[in-house]
Amino acid sequence: MTSQHLPADHPKIAPARTGILIANLGTPDGYDYWSMRRYLNEFLSDRRVIDLPRWKWQPILQGIILTKRPFSSGENYKLIWNEEKGESPLMTITRSQTEALRARAEAEWGDKMMVEFCMRYGNPSTREVVQRMVEAGCRRIVFLPLYPQYAGPTSATANDQLFRALMDQTWQPALRTVEPYFDRPDYIRALAQSVRRALDGRMPARLVASYHGMPKRYLMEGDPYHCQCQKTSRLLQQELGWPDGVIDTTFQSVFGREEWLRPYTVEHVADLARAGVTDIAVISPAFAADCIETLEEINGEIRESFEAAGGTDFTYIPCLNDDPAHIEVMLDVVRENISGWV
């Protein structure tokens, strides 16, 4: 039924559109104690992230971790905070990615498309953005979590939150969730291009591909993340045309006492330095945007570990961020997933 056929007392219906919703992990609203505590509480209460029984985990989280960790995490965020915009780099970059993708989408499809972004934790929340898109007339939504490799604590929890948001909607839009893009040729080419640009065409003694870590138990339970990370590294090596042994796959951000995917980046770079490998570069193929784990952890803690063990030349290769090649990958993914819709 079109608007001219509606009775006078019928609720207003917005013209139908297709939505593109990209999602990232999230960011605190500030680096003060209470902003950090709210963010960490939401993040660390997610059962996809910490799957311990609530009766066991919540007293530890509320009584110990959230008493101390907001201070230390806040200090780390302060080191990288975009003071000019009053936000974290992840927020700045994700907004820039969205604006670039929106411009490309409007040029190709006009006002039939609506492009927005949301965060799994913090603001803008998935629920808030989905509500806005539905009110704007989005009858169909392509959901693109910005995680090249699939993992339960990243891609799956982003999807979970989207599905929860749809439960609030009287008129639910049709939905397509995007599959991981860890082995797409255009994504691998974009990574290789970023390596060549950052290193000015040279090959370091070792390129460390550092991925976000997860408990090893998740791999044994069937999560494909580890295998997809290994394949991304292998395809990147092939695209660069480098010999075997130049690229190492490692994992960072270990949390808690159980064993996580190995080798741990912070230990591995120190081992390299002690073995006489003093020239390394580090890239983070699991991150679509630079954030606390790259700007502070890799370029801070991991760099310091390498230099303290005798390393001399450390190059951090930025994430793809809003690089035009990255935006083109995102646009191609959208093109494939709106097939038959637009």
XYZ file of C-alpha atoms in Angstrom, residues 117-312:
196
model
C 27.336 2.481 12.093
C 26.843 1.082 15.564
C 28.954 -0.299 18.398
C 28.468 -3.623 20.155
C 29.408 -1.986 23.459
C 28.925 1.667 24.284
C 27.511 4.279 21.911
C 25.955 4.533 19.414
C 24.299 1.312 20.509
C 23.014 -1.282 18.076
C 19.481 -0.946 19.465
C 19.467 2.840 19.048
C 20.738 2.760 15.461
C 18.412 -0.046 14.350
C 15.470 1.934 15.741
C 16.547 5.001 13.759
C 16.951 2.995 10.558
C 13.560 1.333 10.879
C 11.903 4.703 11.506
C 13.662 6.021 8.377
C 12.023 3.311 6.292
C 14.675 0.589 6.114
C 12.765 -2.555 5.173
C 15.975 -4.444 4.489
C 19.316 -4.226 6.293
C 22.737 -5.584 5.372
C 24.730 -5.997 8.583
C 28.513 -5.804 8.245
C 30.503 -6.474 11.435
C 34.001 -5.131 10.823
C 35.753 -8.369 11.726
C 37.529 -10.023 8.772
C 37.863 -13.317 10.654
C 34.825 -14.851 12.365
C 34.941 -15.415 16.119
C 32.295 -15.984 18.744
C 33.433 -13.012 20.909
C 33.394 -10.622 17.915
C 31.228 -11.464 14.893
C 28.757 -13.648 16.780
C 28.151 -11.248 19.641
C 27.620 -8.385 17.168
C 24.984 -10.527 15.436
C 23.448 -11.458 18.793
C 22.978 -7.796 19.654
C 21.433 -7.052 16.270
C 18.943 -9.883 16.718
C 18.073 -8.554 20.185
C 17.469 -5.102 18.694
C 15.095 -6.587 16.122
C 13.044 -8.123 18.943
C 11.950 -4.569 19.822
C 10.563 -3.897 16.358
C 6.881 -4.290 15.506
C 7.737 -4.349 11.786
C 11.045 -6.162 11.474
C 13.162 -5.502 8.394
C 14.561 -8.353 6.325
C 18.160 -8.994 7.320
C 21.371 -10.266 5.756
C 24.465 -10.731 7.887
C 27.770 -10.630 6.044
C 30.073 -13.635 6.203
C 33.726 -13.144 7.238
C 35.979 -11.739 4.537
C 39.365 -12.991 5.768
C 40.295 -14.584 2.428
C 38.741 -12.188 -0.072
C 41.314 -11.332 -2.758
C 40.504 -7.606 -2.569
C 40.970 -7.598 1.224
C 44.306 -9.432 0.930
C 45.437 -6.993 -1.779
C 44.524 -4.060 0.459
C 46.565 -5.558 3.322
C 49.550 -6.151 1.035
C 49.315 -2.612 -0.292
C 49.379 -1.242 3.262
C 52.491 -3.316 4.033
C 54.341 -2.106 0.952
C 53.395 1.503 1.659
C 54.407 1.420 5.333
C 57.729 -0.328 4.601
C 58.449 1.620 1.424
C 58.714 -1.632 -0.520
C 61.373 -3.265 1.650
C 61.049 -6.677 3.323
C 61.803 -6.713 7.074
C 63.591 -9.598 8.745
C 60.193 -10.594 10.138
C 56.615 -9.406 9.715
C 54.544 -10.290 12.780
C 50.837 -10.620 11.987
C 49.321 -10.059 15.422
C 45.681 -11.067 15.836
C 43.465 -10.522 18.846
C 43.696 -13.536 21.132
C 41.059 -15.875 22.514
C 41.134 -18.889 24.822
C 42.496 -21.999 23.105
C 39.432 -23.809 24.406
C 37.279 -21.901 21.872
C 39.279 -23.422 19.012
C 38.797 -26.898 20.431
C 35.044 -26.229 20.695
C 34.818 -25.452 16.987
C 35.408 -21.703 16.615
C 37.071 -21.136 13.181
C 38.938 -17.962 14.163
C 42.387 -19.514 14.561
C 42.223 -21.240 11.176
C 40.980 -18.105 9.433
C 43.807 -16.037 10.944
C 46.361 -18.566 9.689
C 44.871 -18.433 6.206
C 44.908 -14.621 6.128
C 48.628 -14.658 6.972
C 49.352 -17.300 4.344
C 47.461 -15.417 1.621
C 49.172 -12.164 2.605
C 52.570 -13.826 2.227
C 51.603 -15.102 -1.226
C 50.307 -11.689 -2.308
C 53.538 -10.014 -1.144
C 55.613 -12.678 -2.882
C 57.750 -13.210 0.209
C 59.473 -16.510 1.091
C 58.321 -18.865 3.838
C 59.386 -17.906 7.341
C 59.122 -14.126 6.969
C 55.579 -13.797 8.360
C 54.741 -15.066 11.851
C 51.166 -15.380 13.122
C 50.748 -14.437 16.790
C 47.991 -13.486 19.231
C 47.727 -10.588 21.670
C 45.529 -9.238 24.495
C 45.650 -12.319 26.730
C 43.277 -12.084 29.702
C 42.846 -14.397 32.678
C 44.708 -17.549 33.683
C 43.679 -20.164 31.114
C 45.764 -20.870 28.026
C 45.023 -18.722 24.990
C 45.966 -19.135 21.349
C 49.745 -19.127 20.961
C 52.293 -17.768 20.378
C 51.599 -14.652 22.441
C 52.735 -11.553 20.546
C 54.337 -9.802 23.523
C 56.518 -12.864 24.247
C 57.200 -13.719 20.610
C 58.695 -10.346 19.679
C 61.032 -10.552 22.675
C 62.079 -14.069 21.621
C 62.828 -12.756 18.133
C 65.009 -9.969 19.510
C 66.912 -12.362 21.772
C 67.483 -14.630 18.754
C 69.095 -11.738 16.870
C 66.097 -10.619 14.777
C 66.317 -6.890 15.414
C 64.249 -5.573 12.480
C 60.538 -6.387 12.608
C 57.237 -4.933 11.464
C 53.868 -5.661 13.077
C 50.491 -5.663 11.339
C 47.042 -6.350 12.826
C 44.876 -8.022 10.169
C 42.008 -8.789 12.582
C 41.338 -5.103 13.262
C 39.500 -2.974 10.694
C 40.312 0.223 12.587
C 43.122 1.313 14.866
C 42.094 1.164 18.507
C 43.445 0.662 22.026
C 44.773 -2.809 21.108
C 46.861 -1.448 18.244
C 47.757 2.129 19.158
C 48.543 1.469 22.823
C 49.164 -2.273 23.137
C 51.157 -2.963 19.964
C 52.812 0.421 19.606
C 53.393 0.582 23.366
C 53.648 -2.627 25.375
C 54.663 -4.924 22.502
C 57.181 -2.429 21.097
C 58.687 -2.052 24.567
C 58.959 -5.840 24.952
C 60.851 -6.062 21.667
C 63.220 -3.182 22.440
C 63.872 -4.338 26.018
C 65.038 -7.694 24.611
C 67.512 -5.997 22.246
C 65.386 -5.192 19.190
C 66.259 -1.961 17.423
